[in-house]
Short mmCIF file of N, CA and C in Angstrom, two decimals:
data_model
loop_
_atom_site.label_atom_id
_atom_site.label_comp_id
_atom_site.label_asym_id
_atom_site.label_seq_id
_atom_site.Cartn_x
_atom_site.Cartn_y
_atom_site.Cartn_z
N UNK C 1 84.82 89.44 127.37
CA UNK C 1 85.43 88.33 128.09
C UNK C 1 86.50 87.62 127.27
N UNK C 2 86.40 87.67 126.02
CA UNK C 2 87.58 86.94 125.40
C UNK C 2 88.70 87.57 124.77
N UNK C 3 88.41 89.24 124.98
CA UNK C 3 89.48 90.04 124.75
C UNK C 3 90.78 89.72 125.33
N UNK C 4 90.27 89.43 126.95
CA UNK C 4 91.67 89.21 127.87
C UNK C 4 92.03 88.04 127.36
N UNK C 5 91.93 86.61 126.59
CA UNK C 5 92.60 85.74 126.34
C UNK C 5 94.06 86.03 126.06
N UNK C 6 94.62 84.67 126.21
CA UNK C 6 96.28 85.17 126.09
C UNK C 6 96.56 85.18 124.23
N UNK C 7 95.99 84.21 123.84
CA UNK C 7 96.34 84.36 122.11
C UNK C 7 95.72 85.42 121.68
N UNK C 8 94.67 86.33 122.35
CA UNK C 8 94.41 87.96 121.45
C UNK C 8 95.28 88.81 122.31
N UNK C 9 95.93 88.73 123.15
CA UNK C 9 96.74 89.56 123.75
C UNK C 9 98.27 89.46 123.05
N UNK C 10 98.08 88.14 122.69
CA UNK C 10 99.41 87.95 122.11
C UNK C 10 99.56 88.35 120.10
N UNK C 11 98.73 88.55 119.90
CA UNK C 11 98.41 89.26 118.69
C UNK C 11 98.03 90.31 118.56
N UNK C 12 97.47 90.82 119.34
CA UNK C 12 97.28 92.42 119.74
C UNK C 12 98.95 93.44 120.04
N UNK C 13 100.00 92.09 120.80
CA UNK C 13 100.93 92.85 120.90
C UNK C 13 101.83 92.69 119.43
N UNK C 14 101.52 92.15 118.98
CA UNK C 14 102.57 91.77 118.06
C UNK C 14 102.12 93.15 116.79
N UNK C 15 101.12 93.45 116.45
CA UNK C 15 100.36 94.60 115.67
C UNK C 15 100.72 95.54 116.48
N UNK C 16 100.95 95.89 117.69
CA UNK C 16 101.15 96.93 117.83
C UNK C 16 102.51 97.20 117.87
N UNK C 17 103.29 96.24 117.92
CA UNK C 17 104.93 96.26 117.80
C UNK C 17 105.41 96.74 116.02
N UNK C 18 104.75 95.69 115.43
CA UNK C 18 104.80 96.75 114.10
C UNK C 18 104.24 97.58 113.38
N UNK C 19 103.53 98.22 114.16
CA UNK C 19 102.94 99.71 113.18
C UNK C 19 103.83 101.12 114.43
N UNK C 20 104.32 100.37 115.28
CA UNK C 20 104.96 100.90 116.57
C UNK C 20 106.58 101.27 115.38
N UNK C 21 107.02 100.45 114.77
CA UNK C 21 108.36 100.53 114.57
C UNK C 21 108.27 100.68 113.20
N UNK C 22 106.66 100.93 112.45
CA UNK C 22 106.84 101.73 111.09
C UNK C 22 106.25 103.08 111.56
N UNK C 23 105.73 103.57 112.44
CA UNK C 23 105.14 104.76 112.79
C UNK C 23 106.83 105.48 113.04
N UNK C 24 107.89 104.81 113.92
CA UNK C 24 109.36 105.67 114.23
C UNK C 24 109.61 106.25 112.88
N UNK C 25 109.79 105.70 112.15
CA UNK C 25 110.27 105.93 110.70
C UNK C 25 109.72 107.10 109.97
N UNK C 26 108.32 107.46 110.40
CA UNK C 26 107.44 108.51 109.64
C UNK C 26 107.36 109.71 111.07
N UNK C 27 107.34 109.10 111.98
CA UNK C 27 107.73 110.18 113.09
C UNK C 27 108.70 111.24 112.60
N UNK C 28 109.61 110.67 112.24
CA UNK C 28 111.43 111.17 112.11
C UNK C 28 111.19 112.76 111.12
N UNK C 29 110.15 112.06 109.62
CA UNK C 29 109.73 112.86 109.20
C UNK C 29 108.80 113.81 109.05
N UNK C 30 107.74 113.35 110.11
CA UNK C 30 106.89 114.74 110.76
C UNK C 30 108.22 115.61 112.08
N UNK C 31 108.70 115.49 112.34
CA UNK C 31 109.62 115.98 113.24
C UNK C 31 110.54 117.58 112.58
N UNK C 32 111.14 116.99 111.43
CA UNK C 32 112.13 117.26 110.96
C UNK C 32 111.29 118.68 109.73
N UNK C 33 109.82 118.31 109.92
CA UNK C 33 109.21 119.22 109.35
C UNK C 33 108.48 119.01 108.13
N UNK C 34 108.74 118.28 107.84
CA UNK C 34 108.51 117.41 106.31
C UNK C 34 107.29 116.58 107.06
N UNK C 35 106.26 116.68 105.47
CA UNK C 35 105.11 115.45 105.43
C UNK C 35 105.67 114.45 104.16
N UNK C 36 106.13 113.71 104.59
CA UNK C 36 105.84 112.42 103.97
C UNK C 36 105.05 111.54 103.77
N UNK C 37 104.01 111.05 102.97
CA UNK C 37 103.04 110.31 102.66
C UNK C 37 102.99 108.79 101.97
N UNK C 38 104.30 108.99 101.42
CA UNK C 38 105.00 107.73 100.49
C UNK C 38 105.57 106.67 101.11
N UNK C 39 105.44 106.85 102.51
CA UNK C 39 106.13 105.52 103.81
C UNK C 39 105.40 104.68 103.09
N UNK C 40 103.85 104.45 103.33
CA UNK C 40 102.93 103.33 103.49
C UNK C 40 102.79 102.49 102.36
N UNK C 41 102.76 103.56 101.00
CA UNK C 41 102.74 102.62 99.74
C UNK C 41 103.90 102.48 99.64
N UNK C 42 104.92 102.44 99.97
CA UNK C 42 106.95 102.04 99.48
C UNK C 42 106.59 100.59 100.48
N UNK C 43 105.78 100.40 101.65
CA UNK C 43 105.83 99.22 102.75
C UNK C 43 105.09 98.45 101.92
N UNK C 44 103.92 98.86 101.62
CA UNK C 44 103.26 97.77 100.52
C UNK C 44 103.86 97.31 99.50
N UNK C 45 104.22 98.50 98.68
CA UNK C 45 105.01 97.55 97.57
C UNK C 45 106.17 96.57 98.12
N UNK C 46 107.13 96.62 98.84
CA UNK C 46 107.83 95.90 99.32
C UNK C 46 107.31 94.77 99.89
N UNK C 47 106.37 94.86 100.76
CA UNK C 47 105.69 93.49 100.96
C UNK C 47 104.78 92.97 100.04
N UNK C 48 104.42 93.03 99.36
CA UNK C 48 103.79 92.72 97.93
C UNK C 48 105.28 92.01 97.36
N UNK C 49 106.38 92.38 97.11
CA UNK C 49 107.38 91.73 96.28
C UNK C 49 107.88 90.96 97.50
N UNK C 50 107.98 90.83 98.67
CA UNK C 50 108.67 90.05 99.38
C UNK C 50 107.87 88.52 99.54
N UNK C 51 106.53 88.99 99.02
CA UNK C 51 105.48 87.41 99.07
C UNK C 51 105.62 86.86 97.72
N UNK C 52 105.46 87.63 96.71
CA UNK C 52 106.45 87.62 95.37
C UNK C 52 107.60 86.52 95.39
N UNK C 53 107.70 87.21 95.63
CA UNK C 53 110.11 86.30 95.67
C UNK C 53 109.96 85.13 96.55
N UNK C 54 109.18 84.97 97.43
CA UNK C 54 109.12 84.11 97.96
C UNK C 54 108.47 82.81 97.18
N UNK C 55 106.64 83.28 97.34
CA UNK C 55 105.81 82.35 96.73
C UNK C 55 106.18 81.78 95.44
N UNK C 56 106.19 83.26 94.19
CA UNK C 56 106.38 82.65 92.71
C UNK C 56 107.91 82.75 92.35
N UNK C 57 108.82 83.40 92.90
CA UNK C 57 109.77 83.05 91.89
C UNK C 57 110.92 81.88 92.92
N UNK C 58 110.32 81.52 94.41
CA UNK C 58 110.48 80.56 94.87
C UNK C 58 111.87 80.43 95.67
N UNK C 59 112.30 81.75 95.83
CA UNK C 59 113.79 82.36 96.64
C UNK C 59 113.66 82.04 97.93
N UNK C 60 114.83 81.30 98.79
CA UNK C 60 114.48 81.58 99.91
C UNK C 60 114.54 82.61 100.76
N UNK C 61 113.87 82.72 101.97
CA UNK C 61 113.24 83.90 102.55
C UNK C 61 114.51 84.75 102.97
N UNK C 62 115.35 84.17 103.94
CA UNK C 62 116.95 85.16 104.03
C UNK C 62 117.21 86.07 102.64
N UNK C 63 117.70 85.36 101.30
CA UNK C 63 117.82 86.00 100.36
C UNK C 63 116.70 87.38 99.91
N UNK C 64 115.39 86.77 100.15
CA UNK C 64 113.96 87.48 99.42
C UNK C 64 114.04 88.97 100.65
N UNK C 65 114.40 88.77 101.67
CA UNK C 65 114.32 89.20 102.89
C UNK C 65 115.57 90.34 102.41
N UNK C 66 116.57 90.37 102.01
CA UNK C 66 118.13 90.98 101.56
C UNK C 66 117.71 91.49 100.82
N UNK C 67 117.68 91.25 99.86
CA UNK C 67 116.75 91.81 98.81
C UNK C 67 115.92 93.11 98.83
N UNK C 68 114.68 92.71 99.74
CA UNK C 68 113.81 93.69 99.92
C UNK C 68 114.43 94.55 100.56
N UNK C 69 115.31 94.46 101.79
CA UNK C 69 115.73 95.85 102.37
C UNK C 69 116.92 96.34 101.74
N UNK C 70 117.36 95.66 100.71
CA UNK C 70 118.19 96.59 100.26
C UNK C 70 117.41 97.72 99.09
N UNK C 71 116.59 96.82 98.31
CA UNK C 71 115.53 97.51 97.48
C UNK C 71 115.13 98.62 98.19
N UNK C 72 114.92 98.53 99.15
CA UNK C 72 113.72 99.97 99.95
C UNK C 72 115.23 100.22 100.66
N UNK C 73 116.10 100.66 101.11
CA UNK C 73 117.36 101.40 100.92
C UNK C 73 117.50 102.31 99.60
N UNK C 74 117.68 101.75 98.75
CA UNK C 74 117.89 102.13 97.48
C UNK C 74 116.83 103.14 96.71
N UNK C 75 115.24 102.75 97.42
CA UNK C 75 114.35 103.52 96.69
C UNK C 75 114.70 104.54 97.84
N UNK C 76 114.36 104.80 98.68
CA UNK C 76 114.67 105.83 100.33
C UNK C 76 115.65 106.91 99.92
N UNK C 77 116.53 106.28 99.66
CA UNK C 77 117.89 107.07 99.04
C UNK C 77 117.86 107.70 98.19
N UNK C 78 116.80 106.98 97.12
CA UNK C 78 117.12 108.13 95.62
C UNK C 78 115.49 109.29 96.01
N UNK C 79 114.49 108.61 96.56
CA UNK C 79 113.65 109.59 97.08
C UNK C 79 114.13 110.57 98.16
N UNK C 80 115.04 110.49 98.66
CA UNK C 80 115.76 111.73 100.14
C UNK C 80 116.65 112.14 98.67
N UNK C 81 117.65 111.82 97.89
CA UNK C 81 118.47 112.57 97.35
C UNK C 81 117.27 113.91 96.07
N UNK C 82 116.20 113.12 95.84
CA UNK C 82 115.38 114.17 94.62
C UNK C 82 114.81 114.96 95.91
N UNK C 83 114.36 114.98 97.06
CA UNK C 83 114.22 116.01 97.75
C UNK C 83 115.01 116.80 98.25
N UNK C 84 116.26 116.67 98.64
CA UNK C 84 116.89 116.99 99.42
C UNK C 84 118.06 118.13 98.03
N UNK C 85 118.21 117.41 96.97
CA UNK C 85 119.08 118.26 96.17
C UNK C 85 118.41 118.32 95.22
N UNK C 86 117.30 118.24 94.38
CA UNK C 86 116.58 119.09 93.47
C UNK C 86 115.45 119.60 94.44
N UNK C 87 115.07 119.63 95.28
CA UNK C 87 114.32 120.60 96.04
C UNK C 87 112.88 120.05 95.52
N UNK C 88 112.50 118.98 95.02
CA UNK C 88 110.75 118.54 95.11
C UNK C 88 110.89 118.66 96.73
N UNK C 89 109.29 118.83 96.35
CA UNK C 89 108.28 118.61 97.42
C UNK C 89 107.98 117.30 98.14
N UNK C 90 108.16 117.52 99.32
CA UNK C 90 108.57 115.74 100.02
C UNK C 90 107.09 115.56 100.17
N UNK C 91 105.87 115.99 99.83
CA UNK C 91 104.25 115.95 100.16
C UNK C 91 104.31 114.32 98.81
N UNK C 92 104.33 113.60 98.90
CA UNK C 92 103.70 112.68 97.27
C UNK C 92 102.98 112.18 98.08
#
């Protein structure tokens, strides 16, 4: 009976909106043929430093927020370039 409430419906959607739009991201790479395993801990560490930058070194969130996605750009990039042109194994 309190499943249907509107505040667990409204948090129910919101969880499923983002594991919805980190699941696209790892889709791309079950698709393409490749197992990738390294999505979930690269999301943690990034959110781990984005509560970081925020809480202790006291940045505001726009900046801490820039930051992080450029960081996980940058790691993405040099992890697709060691697979893609020294030929590791995209399995970590």
């Amino acid at each position: 009976p309190r499943f249907l409430l509107p505040i667990n419906l409204a948090n129910t959607s919101n969880l499923i909106g983002l594991f919805g739009i980190l699941s696209i991201g790892q889709a791309f790479v079950i698709i393409t043929g490749g197992i990738e395993l390294s999505v979930g801990s690269l999301v943690a560490l990034l959110g781990t430093l984005f509560i970081d930058f925020i809480a202790v070194r006291e940045l505001d969130w726009p900046l801490a927020f820039a930051m992080i996605i450029l960081l996980g750009a940058i790691i993405g990039f040099v992890h697709g370039w060691l697979i893609t042109r020294l030929k590791l194994q995209p399995f970590v």
